[in-house]
Coordinates of C-alpha atoms in Angstrom, one line a residue:
X564 CA -28.7 -1.6 15.5
X565 CA -27.5 -3.9 12.7
X566 CA -27.9 -1.2 10.1
X567 CA -25.9 1.3 12.0
X568 CA -23.1 -1.3 12.4
X569 CA -23.1 -1.9 8.6
X570 CA -22.8 1.9 7.9
X571 CA -20.2 2.4 10.6
X572 CA -18.0 -0.5 9.6
X573 CA -18.4 -1.7 6.0
X574 CA -15.2 -3.7 6.3
X575 CA -16.9 -6.4 8.4
X576 CA -19.9 -6.6 6.0
X577 CA -18.4 -6.2 2.5
X578 CA -14.6 -6.4 2.5
X579 CA -14.0 -9.3 4.8
X580 CA -15.1 -12.0 2.3
X581 CA -13.6 -12.0 -1.1
X582 CA -16.8 -13.2 -2.8
X583 CA -18.8 -10.4 -1.2
X584 CA -16.2 -7.8 -2.2
X585 CA -16.0 -8.9 -5.8
X586 CA -19.8 -9.1 -6.1
X587 CA -20.0 -5.5 -4.8
X588 CA -17.4 -4.3 -7.3
X589 CA -19.1 -6.0 -10.3
X590 CA -22.6 -4.9 -9.4
X591 CA -21.3 -1.4 -8.8
X592 CA -19.4 -1.3 -12.1
X593 CA -22.5 -2.7 -14.0
X594 CA -24.8 -0.1 -12.5
X595 CA -22.3 2.7 -13.2
X596 CA -21.9 1.6 -16.8
X597 CA -25.6 1.5 -17.4
X598 CA -26.1 5.0 -15.9
X599 CA -23.1 6.5 -17.8
X600 CA -24.2 5.0 -21.1
X601 CA -27.7 6.3 -20.7
X602 CA -26.5 9.8 -19.7
X603 CA -23.9 10.0 -22.6
X604 CA -26.5 8.8 -25.1
X605 CA -28.9 11.4 -24.0
X606 CA -26.3 14.2 -24.3
X607 CA -25.2 12.9 -27.7
X608 CA -28.8 12.8 -29.0
X609 CA -29.5 16.3 -27.7
X610 CA -26.4 17.8 -29.2
X611 CA -27.0 16.1 -32.6
X612 CA -30.8 16.5 -32.7
X613 CA -31.9 16.6 -36.4
X614 CA -28.6 15.3 -37.8
X615 CA -29.0 11.6 -37.0
X616 CA -30.5 8.9 -39.2
X617 CA -33.3 8.3 -36.8
X618 CA -34.3 12.0 -37.1
X619 CA -34.1 12.3 -40.9
X620 CA -34.9 8.9 -42.4
X621 CA -38.5 9.9 -43.1
X622 CA -37.2 12.4 -45.6
X623 CA -35.3 9.7 -47.6
X624 CA -37.4 6.5 -47.2
X625 CA -40.1 6.0 -49.7
X626 CA -43.5 4.9 -48.1
X627 CA -44.3 1.3 -48.8
X628 CA -46.3 0.7 -51.9
X629 CA -49.7 -0.9 -51.6
X630 CA -50.5 -3.9 -53.8
X631 CA -54.0 -4.1 -55.3

């Protein structure tokens, strides 16, 4: 019953107290930022595959020399 009341009337659970509202806003913004950054990085890496330093550095970096 309590869960149904929470879904039906979020005002009484979240928006009534300022601290709970601000916590909800900041946690939601943080989660959205992490998801958005991960998604845009994946899209960027896919579009630019083979053109980024992490993809081509093995062509330009000399292997470490071994000392005898």
